[in-house]
Amino acid sequence: QVQLVESGGGLVQPGGSLRLSCAVSGIIFSANVMGWYRQAPGRERDLVATITGSGSTNYADSVKGRFTISRDNAKKVVYLQMNSLKPEDTAIYYCNAYRPGYRTFWGQGTQVTVSS
């Protein structure tokens, strides 16, 4: 059974930081590109960042320089360090596992709210 379980969301003031985690089981973790996506109310789900098994990263322009994606292949966990948070970062954040030729998996999401 494949599971992607996000944690670390919450309420934070503008300028603050949060670290999201996604614990993965049931797949060959190192073979998957792991990603973080987010969906704000009334909007589509958008890419935030991705990281390959070898550590190559890609970021949405809106988060470059503020967010950092990383992974621990031994622990099967992917992280998203979010700094200098803005109200427009408010969304549900989803973990994603993608491997060409295989099914794509999603976590249940974790809420991030940036507000004073």
Coordinates of N, CA and C in Angstrom, one line a residue:
Q1 N 0.8 -1.2 0.0 CA 0.0 0.0 0.0 C 0.9 1.2 0.0
V2 N 0.6 2.1 -0.9 CA 1.4 3.3 -1.1 C 0.8 4.4 -0.1
Q3 N 1.7 5.1 0.6 CA 1.2 6.2 1.5 C 2.2 7.3 1.4
L4 N 1.7 8.5 1.2 CA 2.4 9.8 1.3 C 1.7 10.6 2.4
V5 N 2.4 10.9 3.5 CA 1.8 11.5 4.6 C 2.6 12.8 4.9
E6 N 1.9 13.9 4.7 CA 2.4 15.2 4.9 C 2.2 15.7 6.4
S7 N 3.1 16.5 6.8 CA 3.0 17.1 8.2 C 3.8 18.4 8.2
G8 N 3.5 19.2 9.2 CA 4.3 20.4 9.4 C 3.6 21.7 9.0
G9 N 2.4 21.6 8.5 CA 1.6 22.8 8.2 C 1.1 23.5 9.4
G10 N 0.6 24.7 9.3 CA 0.0 25.4 10.4 C -0.2 26.9 10.1
L11 N -0.3 27.7 11.1 CA -0.5 29.1 11.0 C 0.8 29.8 11.3
V12 N 1.2 30.7 10.5 CA 2.4 31.5 10.7 C 2.3 32.9 10.2
Q13 N 3.0 33.8 10.9 CA 2.9 35.2 10.5 C 3.7 35.5 9.3
P14 N 3.3 36.5 8.5 CA 4.2 36.9 7.4 C 5.6 37.1 7.8
G15 N 6.5 36.6 6.9 CA 7.9 36.7 7.2 C 8.4 35.5 8.0
G16 N 7.5 34.6 8.5 CA 7.9 33.5 9.2 C 8.3 32.3 8.4
S17 N 8.6 31.2 9.1 CA 9.1 30.0 8.4 C 8.3 28.7 8.8
L18 N 8.2 27.8 7.9 CA 7.7 26.5 8.3 C 8.5 25.4 7.5
R19 N 8.5 24.2 8.0 CA 9.1 23.1 7.4 C 8.1 22.0 7.2
L20 N 7.8 21.7 6.0 CA 6.9 20.5 5.7 C 7.7 19.3 5.5
S21 N 7.1 18.2 5.9 CA 7.7 16.8 5.7 C 6.6 15.9 5.0
C22 N 7.1 15.0 4.2 CA 6.3 14.0 3.6 C 7.0 12.7 3.7
A23 N 6.4 11.8 4.5 CA 6.9 10.5 4.7 C 6.2 9.5 3.7
V24 N 7.1 8.7 3.0 CA 6.6 7.9 1.9 C 6.8 6.4 2.2
S25 N 5.9 5.6 1.9 CA 6.1 4.2 2.0 C 5.4 3.5 0.8
G26 N 5.8 2.3 0.5 CA 5.1 1.5 -0.5 C 5.6 1.7 -2.0
I27 N 6.6 2.5 -2.2 CA 7.2 2.7 -3.5 C 8.7 2.7 -3.4
I28 N 9.4 2.6 -4.5 CA 10.8 2.7 -4.6 C 11.2 4.2 -4.5
F29 N 11.4 4.7 -3.4 CA 11.4 6.2 -3.1 C 12.5 6.8 -4.0
S30 N 13.7 6.2 -4.1 CA 14.8 6.9 -4.8 C 14.5 6.9 -6.3
A31 N 13.6 6.1 -6.8 CA 13.3 6.1 -8.3 C 12.3 7.2 -8.7
N32 N 11.7 7.8 -7.7 CA 10.6 8.8 -7.9 C 11.1 10.2 -7.8
V33 N 10.6 11.0 -8.8 CA 10.7 12.5 -8.6 C 9.7 12.9 -7.6
M34 N 10.1 13.5 -6.6 CA 9.2 14.0 -5.5 C 8.9 15.5 -5.7
G35 N 7.7 15.8 -5.4 CA 7.3 17.2 -5.6 C 6.4 17.7 -4.6
W36 N 6.4 19.0 -4.4 CA 5.4 19.7 -3.6 C 4.5 20.6 -4.5
Y37 N 3.2 20.5 -4.3 CA 2.3 21.3 -5.1 C 1.4 22.0 -4.0
R38 N 0.7 23.1 -4.5 CA -0.2 23.8 -3.5 C -1.5 24.2 -4.3
Q39 N -2.5 24.3 -3.5 CA -3.8 24.7 -4.1 C -4.5 25.7 -3.1
A40 N -4.6 26.9 -3.6 CA -5.4 27.9 -2.8 C -6.8 27.8 -3.1
P41 N -7.7 28.4 -2.3 CA -9.2 28.3 -2.5 C -9.5 28.9 -3.9
G42 N -10.3 28.2 -4.7 CA -10.7 28.7 -5.9 C -9.7 28.7 -7.0
R43 N -8.6 28.1 -6.8 CA -7.5 28.1 -7.8 C -7.1 26.6 -8.1
E44 N -6.4 26.5 -9.2 CA -5.9 25.2 -9.6 C -4.7 24.8 -8.7
R45 N -4.4 23.5 -8.7 CA -3.2 23.0 -8.0 C -1.9 23.4 -8.8
D46 N -1.0 24.0 -8.2 CA 0.2 24.5 -8.9 C 1.5 23.9 -8.3
L47 N 2.4 23.7 -9.2 CA 3.7 23.2 -8.8 C 4.4 24.2 -7.9
V48 N 5.0 23.7 -6.9 CA 5.9 24.5 -6.0 C 7.4 24.2 -6.2
A49 N 7.7 22.9 -6.1 CA 9.1 22.5 -6.3 C 9.1 21.0 -6.6
T50 N 10.2 20.5 -7.3 CA 10.4 19.1 -7.4 C 11.9 18.8 -7.2
I51 N 12.1 17.5 -6.9 CA 13.5 17.1 -6.7 C 13.6 15.6 -7.2
T52 N 14.7 15.4 -8.0 CA 14.9 14.0 -8.5 C 15.6 13.2 -7.5
G53 N 15.7 11.9 -7.8 CA 16.3 11.0 -6.9 C 17.8 11.3 -6.6
S54 N 18.4 12.0 -7.6 CA 19.8 12.3 -7.5 C 20.0 13.7 -6.9
G55 N 18.9 14.4 -6.7 CA 18.9 15.7 -6.0 C 18.8 17.0 -6.8
S56 N 18.5 16.8 -8.1 CA 18.3 18.0 -9.0 C 16.9 18.6 -8.6
T57 N 16.9 19.9 -8.5 CA 15.7 20.6 -8.1 C 15.2 21.6 -9.1
N58 N 13.9 21.9 -8.9 CA 13.2 22.8 -9.8 C 12.2 23.6 -9.0
Y59 N 12.1 24.9 -9.2 CA 11.2 25.7 -8.3 C 10.3 26.6 -9.2
A60 N 9.1 26.8 -8.7 CA 8.2 27.9 -9.3 C 8.9 29.2 -9.0
D61 N 8.7 30.1 -10.0 CA 9.4 31.4 -9.9 C 8.9 32.1 -8.6
S62 N 7.7 31.9 -8.2 CA 7.1 32.6 -7.0 C 7.8 32.2 -5.7
V63 N 8.5 31.1 -5.7 CA 9.1 30.6 -4.4 C 10.6 30.6 -4.5
K64 N 11.2 30.9 -5.6 CA 12.7 30.8 -5.8 C 13.3 31.7 -4.8
G65 N 14.3 31.2 -4.1 CA 15.1 32.0 -3.1 C 14.4 32.0 -1.7
R66 N 13.2 31.5 -1.6 CA 12.5 31.5 -0.3 C 12.3 30.0 0.2
F67 N 12.0 29.1 -0.7 CA 11.7 27.8 -0.4 C 12.9 26.9 -0.9
T68 N 13.1 25.8 -0.1 CA 14.1 24.8 -0.4 C 13.5 23.4 -0.3
I69 N 13.6 22.6 -1.4 CA 13.1 21.2 -1.3 C 14.3 20.3 -1.1
S70 N 14.2 19.3 -0.3 CA 15.2 18.3 -0.1 C 14.6 17.0 0.2
R71 N 15.5 16.0 0.1 CA 15.0 14.6 0.4 C 16.0 13.8 1.1
D72 N 15.6 12.8 1.8 CA 16.4 11.8 2.5 C 16.0 10.5 2.0
N73 N 16.8 9.9 1.0 CA 16.4 8.7 0.4 C 16.4 7.5 1.4
A74 N 17.3 7.6 2.4 CA 17.4 6.5 3.4 C 16.1 6.5 4.3
K75 N 15.6 7.7 4.6 CA 14.4 7.8 5.5 C 13.2 7.8 4.7
K76 N 13.3 8.0 3.4 CA 12.1 8.1 2.5 C 11.2 9.2 2.9
V77 N 11.9 10.4 3.0 CA 11.1 11.6 3.4 C 11.6 12.7 2.5
V78 N 10.6 13.6 2.1 CA 10.9 14.8 1.3 C 10.5 16.0 2.1
Y79 N 11.3 17.0 2.1 CA 11.0 18.2 2.9 C 10.8 19.4 2.0
L80 N 10.1 20.4 2.6 CA 10.0 21.7 2.0 C 10.2 22.7 3.1
Q81 N 11.4 23.4 3.0 CA 11.6 24.5 4.0 C 11.1 25.8 3.4
M82 N 10.3 26.4 4.1 CA 9.6 27.6 3.6 C 10.0 28.8 4.5
N83 N 10.7 29.8 3.9 CA 11.1 31.0 4.6 C 10.5 32.2 4.0
S84 N 10.5 33.3 4.7 CA 10.0 34.6 4.3 C 8.6 34.4 3.7
L85 N 7.7 33.7 4.5 CA 6.4 33.4 4.0 C 5.5 34.6 3.8
K86 N 4.7 34.6 2.8 CA 3.8 35.7 2.4 C 2.4 35.2 2.5
P87 N 1.4 36.1 2.7 CA 0.0 35.7 2.7 C -0.4 34.9 1.4
E88 N 0.2 35.2 0.3 CA -0.2 34.5 -0.9 C 0.4 33.1 -1.0
D89 N 1.2 32.7 0.0 CA 1.6 31.3 0.1 C 0.6 30.5 0.8
T90 N -0.5 31.1 1.3 CA -1.6 30.3 2.0 C -2.2 29.4 1.0
A91 N -2.2 28.1 1.4 CA -2.8 27.0 0.5 C -2.7 25.7 1.2
I92 N -3.3 24.7 0.6 CA -3.1 23.3 1.0 C -1.9 22.8 0.2
Y93 N -0.9 22.3 0.9 CA 0.3 21.8 0.2 C 0.2 20.3 0.1
Y94 N 0.5 19.8 -1.1 CA 0.4 18.4 -1.3 C 1.8 17.8 -1.8
C95 N 2.1 16.6 -1.3 CA 3.3 15.9 -1.7 C 2.9 15.0 -2.9
N96 N 3.8 14.8 -3.8 CA 3.6 14.1 -5.0 C 4.8 13.2 -5.3
A97 N 4.5 12.0 -5.8 CA 5.5 11.0 -6.2 C 5.3 10.7 -7.7
Y98 N 6.3 10.9 -8.5 CA 6.1 10.7 -10.0 C 7.3 9.8 -10.5
R99 N 6.9 8.8 -11.2 CA 8.0 8.0 -11.9 C 7.4 7.6 -13.3
P100 N 8.2 8.0 -14.3 CA 7.7 7.7 -15.7 C 7.3 6.2 -15.9
G101 N 6.1 6.0 -16.4 CA 5.6 4.7 -16.7 C 4.9 4.0 -15.5
Y102 N 4.8 4.8 -14.4 CA 4.1 4.3 -13.2 C 3.0 5.3 -12.8
R103 N 2.2 4.8 -11.9 CA 1.1 5.7 -11.4 C 1.7 6.8 -10.6
T104 N 1.1 8.0 -10.6 CA 1.5 9.1 -9.8 C 0.7 9.1 -8.5
F105 N 1.4 9.3 -7.4 CA 0.7 9.3 -6.1 C 0.7 10.7 -5.4
W106 N -0.4 10.9 -4.6 CA -0.5 12.2 -3.9 C -0.8 11.9 -2.4
G107 N -0.3 12.8 -1.6 CA -0.7 12.8 -0.2 C -2.0 13.5 0.0
Q108 N -2.4 13.5 1.3 CA -3.7 14.1 1.6 C -3.7 15.6 1.8
G109 N -2.5 16.2 1.9 CA -2.4 17.6 2.0 C -2.3 18.1 3.4
T110 N -1.6 19.2 3.5 CA -1.5 19.9 4.8 C -1.7 21.4 4.6
Q111 N -2.5 22.0 5.5 CA -2.8 23.4 5.4 C -1.7 24.3 5.9
V112 N -1.4 25.3 5.1 CA -0.5 26.4 5.4 C -1.2 27.7 5.3
T113 N -1.2 28.4 6.4 CA -1.9 29.7 6.5 C -0.9 30.8 7.0
V114 N -0.8 31.8 6.1 CA 0.1 32.9 6.5 C -0.7 34.1 6.7
S115 N -0.8 34.5 8.0 CA -1.6 35.6 8.3 C -1.2 36.3 9.6
S116 N -1.4 37.6 9.8 CA -1.1 38.2 11.0 C -2.3 38.3 11.9

